Amino acid sequence: MKIRIKFQKQGALKFIGHLDVMRYFQKMNRRAKLDVRYTEGFSPHQEMSLANPLSLGMTSSSEYADIEFLSWPSRQELIDRLNAVNVPELWVLDARMLPEKAKNAMSITVAADYTLKFREGYKPEDIDAWYEKFFEYTAQPEIIVTKQTKTNSVEVDLKAQIHELERRGNDLFMKIDTGSHSNLKPELLLSSFYASMGQEFNELMFEMNRDELYGEEDGKLKALLDYGYDF
Amino acid sequence: MRKPALSDEILLSVEKPARYIGGEYNSYNKNPDDYPVKVAFCFPDVYEIGTANLGMQIIYEQFNRRDDAMCDRVYSPWFDLDKIMREKDIPLFAVESQRPVKDFDFLLITLSYEMCYTNVLQVLDLSKIPLHAVDRTEEHPIVIGGGACAYNPEPIADFFDVFYMGESETQYDHMVEVYKDCLEKKLSRKEILEQLAEIPGLYVPQFYEVTYHEDGTLKSFEPVNPHAKARIRKEACREMTPDLPYSIHPIVPYDRGMMDRVTMEAMRGCIRGCRFCQAGMIYRPTRNRDCEYVKKSIIEMLESTGYDEVSISSLSTSDYTDFKEVMDFLIPYCSERKINIGVPSLRIDAFSLELMGKIQEVNKSSLTFAPEAGSQRLRNIINKGLTEEEILNGAKQAFEGGWNKVKLYFMLGQPFETEDDVKAIPILADKIARVYYETVPKEQRHGKCQIQSSTSFFVPKPFTPFQWAPMCDAETFSRKAYLVKDTMREQLNRKSLSYHYHEEKQTELEGVFARGDRKLCAAIEEAYKRGCIYDAWGEYMKFDIWMQVFEEMGITLEFYNYRERSVDELLPWDFIDIGVTKNYLKREWERARQGIVTPNCREKCSGCGAAVFGGGICRENKN
Ligand code: B12
Ligand code: SF4
């Protein structure tokens, strides 16, 4: 059976790449002596996949791994056994059993929440004015940017990829498209905003955290964890 | 939470930031504030290489299992970070605590390879520790060197307060006690060094005076401090008992590193006595780890890390007495859990082929032989007790067992090598290919067999019977390599043969450092100041700068590399006693000249001197 595991990626582990997280998980599963299913063939490996890769340098409070098990303990025991052999920065937060034919996290993801905090030393002097300008920019009916691909350039409307933007205290909250179908990176929106002012956006300006990943069901966003059930 | 030494800005701008963040699974993460004795352990190369080092893992465990000490790790920052740290004046730090190296009591540096010497200076420099031991004060850590290259510490003697000769297991605990006592008594740095100099195996270079003859050879080497010993006997464990520290819960780096596996050192030392091999002499006597301990530890290492590969390591694993028993246990255990087993340094015989057949199952990768020399004559000279018959027989069995790829390792430039010996390399490769075509019927072949030969250039090392031998110059090396190449083209099965050889420039430097004296300290410092680091990384080695510095300082390759040393010459490392005596080495040098093979320790003891350590194979022989 496939179990979806929710974990965080915090602290210095934001510098660990996607593939290394994958390898870390495989080792952690072994340490926890979990009964993971292996692929057949000459060099068997664990049947598992991670949700959308996180950019290097970004933290997250909800990453997902889908893992196939041959047998499994209860939800709480699974979480406890993993965390007993885990580092705090990658703490396992929750787990759900997925229905038989569930698609993997990577393929169903359509949107994500992000919280962007101004990094120390990068906070604008007049933060109210900054937000005012930013929301003025994002209030336009469309935000067209040209994306350069290998062969040609395509025009994208960023506005259509935004679900929600909100100032929360001094932080900027975004709910935006994420996934293979339509993908908006927070940096892209910000750099187009800065470009509109004739300035260059410095990616170090914000500390970014991914708060949640969603799929879509009946026209509504649904957190990835909610696709499964307790066990 | 610990405070990171580097800002996010910096970490995001360098290649592989994971090298600098520490916090790996199974790391101790002890807070320096809570321990009276703080040790920073450095591998002077980039993180991925350093984390693979077993000696470091053992020592890390040894300090951290104490209640009064903590040990953190330090690696060489890569070029990109090195530059930033200099520009922004950021001191080098240990990865777990992220504290500056300068705040530790000890900085231990493991010297596993000569080409890391400029990286040692990089580490000291970035740590803001004066390069010269005599310039350091009570504020600075005590810098200790150890590992394989410490057996000739002279080329880097100025930069170290202390060298530890031999295996860390025996004296480090004692050293911590002595040090704590010194702190209590509020001794000065010099007094502390004097106390350390009294500990067996510890050498404090600044307490010795060196004089030279006019021709540059050593005239005298004398202690000038009453606490310093005239001779330093290497430290060795009598037996590899289970109570010794070992890294049973090894650190699991986030990246793949050099070694994505656990390593069990099953045996220390080697019974073989190849005359070119330094490790074979300095790690004498051969000592086994207990079979039950090895089995139990491997399981615990696998379980505590989650690795899916285990490697059984030693200089010659086929000679490990309980090898069969360990493998009989390990093969079913690992196959059930989909764990790979790696056994480097096996001799090719019926048993090892059967074994490799089991552990490699379907995919038979290549088979490795290390004849080291192409002709039987030269193999006798170097005491490589491997006959052509054994090689061809091994190959035959391997081909019958389904292998069709063979890798052969040779060395060029060994003493007394003639043109015929060089040509014998491709001829041997061809003979192996012939065996393939004779053994395997056409319909069972999957294409051609592949016989890959590679050669490295021989560098004479201290404490080997070849320590007196002349080393070839770069031109001679190239000529020999070309001779192999050309002769290979003339062989019947040339289409099944291939050949690689290693760069000779690096080898010349390695030669100078390996048998160098204290006069080299100034040259190494100067080369470092002109930008030489990461010399072990071929593409970054600045050979021209080195040669220029050597020229300016009157250091010649003729003196250090090319000349044959007289057996009466006082050698820079003669004050070190590795157990194996100079007389034995002389005898072996003479036997090499005559092409006489010396039996291995298990066949017959040759009285090399290592019996003074009272254990291992020498004691077995007495029983
Ligand atoms: C595994 C291994 C590797 C691995 C891992 C290397 C690593 N980073 O550890 C890999 C494959 C990467 C490797 C690469 C190379 N290796 Co290698 N390797 C070995 C091997 C087989 C085992 C080493 C080991 O684990 N020994 C066991 C441990 C416990 O011993 P130890 O490290 O010496 O540590 C003990 C003591 O020396 C002491 N000690 C060690 N450090 C310190 C430091 C201090 C301060 C103190 C006090 C004490 C101390 O205490 C330890 C515990 O007793 C040895 C052969 C052997 N069996 O020793 C060759 C060996 C060390 N390698 C050797 C060589 C030449 C190389 C390469 C240069 C090959 C090449 N041409 O590229 C590279 C160098 C890469 C590098 N920068 O290190 C030579 C070194 C000879 C020399 N000094 O000239 C050896 C001895 C093999 C040989 N027979 O020639 N190697
Ligand atoms: S004393 Fe004899 S058995 Fe011991 S290491 Fe030397 S030669 Fe081998």
Short mmCIF file of N, CA and C and ligand atoms in Angstrom, two decimals, chain B residues 270-271 280 284-286 580 584 598-602 604-612 615-619 621, ligand 2:
data_model
loop_
_atom_site.label_atom_id
_atom_site.label_comp_id
_atom_site.label_asym_id
_atom_site.label_seq_id
_atom_site.Cartn_x
_atom_site.Cartn_y
_atom_site.Cartn_z
N CYS B 270 49.59 -5.94 6.76
CA CYS B 270 49.60 -6.85 5.61
C CYS B 270 50.76 -7.81 5.78
N ILE B 271 50.51 -9.09 5.49
CA ILE B 271 51.58 -10.07 5.68
C ILE B 271 52.54 -10.13 4.49
N GLY B 280 52.37 -1.45 3.72
CA GLY B 280 52.71 -2.81 4.11
C GLY B 280 53.76 -2.87 5.21
N ARG B 284 52.62 -2.70 10.07
CA ARG B 284 52.97 -3.99 10.66
C ARG B 284 52.85 -3.91 12.17
N PRO B 285 52.62 -4.99 12.89
CA PRO B 285 52.32 -6.30 12.35
C PRO B 285 50.84 -6.46 11.96
N THR B 286 50.59 -7.49 11.17
CA THR B 286 49.23 -7.79 10.75
C THR B 286 48.40 -8.25 11.94
N VAL B 580 59.74 -2.17 12.43
CA VAL B 580 60.52 -2.77 11.35
C VAL B 580 61.88 -2.05 11.32
N TYR B 584 66.57 -4.71 8.52
CA TYR B 584 65.67 -5.55 7.73
C TYR B 584 65.44 -4.92 6.36
N THR B 598 61.06 -12.90 -0.68
CA THR B 598 60.97 -13.14 0.76
C THR B 598 59.57 -13.66 1.08
N PRO B 599 59.48 -14.75 1.82
CA PRO B 599 58.15 -15.32 2.09
C PRO B 599 57.31 -14.37 2.94
N ASN B 600 55.99 -14.53 2.87
CA ASN B 600 55.13 -13.67 3.67
C ASN B 600 55.12 -14.14 5.12
N CYS B 601 54.62 -13.27 6.00
CA CYS B 601 54.71 -13.53 7.45
C CYS B 601 54.05 -14.84 7.85
N ARG B 602 53.05 -15.26 7.10
CA ARG B 602 52.35 -16.47 7.51
C ARG B 602 53.15 -17.71 7.12
N LYS B 604 56.55 -17.72 6.78
CA LYS B 604 57.78 -17.75 7.56
C LYS B 604 58.08 -16.34 8.04
N CYS B 605 58.37 -16.21 9.31
CA CYS B 605 58.74 -14.90 9.84
C CYS B 605 60.14 -14.53 9.36
N SER B 606 60.29 -13.29 8.92
CA SER B 606 61.61 -12.86 8.46
C SER B 606 62.31 -11.99 9.48
N GLY B 607 61.75 -11.92 10.66
CA GLY B 607 62.40 -11.16 11.72
C GLY B 607 62.56 -9.68 11.38
N CYS B 608 61.46 -9.06 10.96
CA CYS B 608 61.56 -7.67 10.50
C CYS B 608 61.69 -6.69 11.66
N GLY B 609 61.31 -7.12 12.85
CA GLY B 609 61.41 -6.21 13.99
C GLY B 609 60.06 -5.83 14.56
N ALA B 610 58.99 -6.00 13.77
CA ALA B 610 57.65 -5.59 14.22
C ALA B 610 57.16 -6.43 15.39
N ALA B 611 57.88 -7.50 15.70
CA ALA B 611 57.48 -8.33 16.85
C ALA B 611 57.59 -7.56 18.17
N VAL B 612 58.28 -6.44 18.19
CA VAL B 612 58.36 -5.66 19.44
C VAL B 612 57.00 -5.22 19.92
N GLY B 615 52.24 -8.50 19.32
CA GLY B 615 50.93 -9.06 19.00
C GLY B 615 50.82 -9.49 17.56
N GLY B 616 49.57 -9.76 17.15
CA GLY B 616 49.26 -10.06 15.77
C GLY B 616 49.97 -11.29 15.25
N ILE B 617 50.31 -11.25 14.01
CA ILE B 617 50.89 -12.39 13.31
C ILE B 617 52.21 -12.82 13.94
N CYS B 618 52.96 -11.86 14.49
CA CYS B 618 54.26 -12.22 15.07
C CYS B 618 54.07 -13.15 16.26
N ARG B 619 53.00 -12.91 17.03
CA ARG B 619 52.76 -13.77 18.18
C ARG B 619 52.20 -15.11 17.74
N ASN B 621 52.97 -16.59 15.15
CA ASN B 621 54.11 -17.35 14.66
C ASN B 621 54.89 -18.01 15.79
S1 SF4 C 2 58.28 -9.97 12.83
FE1 SF4 C 2 57.99 -11.64 11.38
S2 SF4 C 2 55.78 -12.10 11.47
FE2 SF4 C 2 56.09 -10.12 12.50
S3 SF4 C 2 55.69 -8.66 10.87
FE3 SF4 C 2 57.90 -8.99 10.88
S4 SF4 C 2 58.24 -10.62 9.39
FE4 SF4 C 2 56.05 -10.60 9.82
#
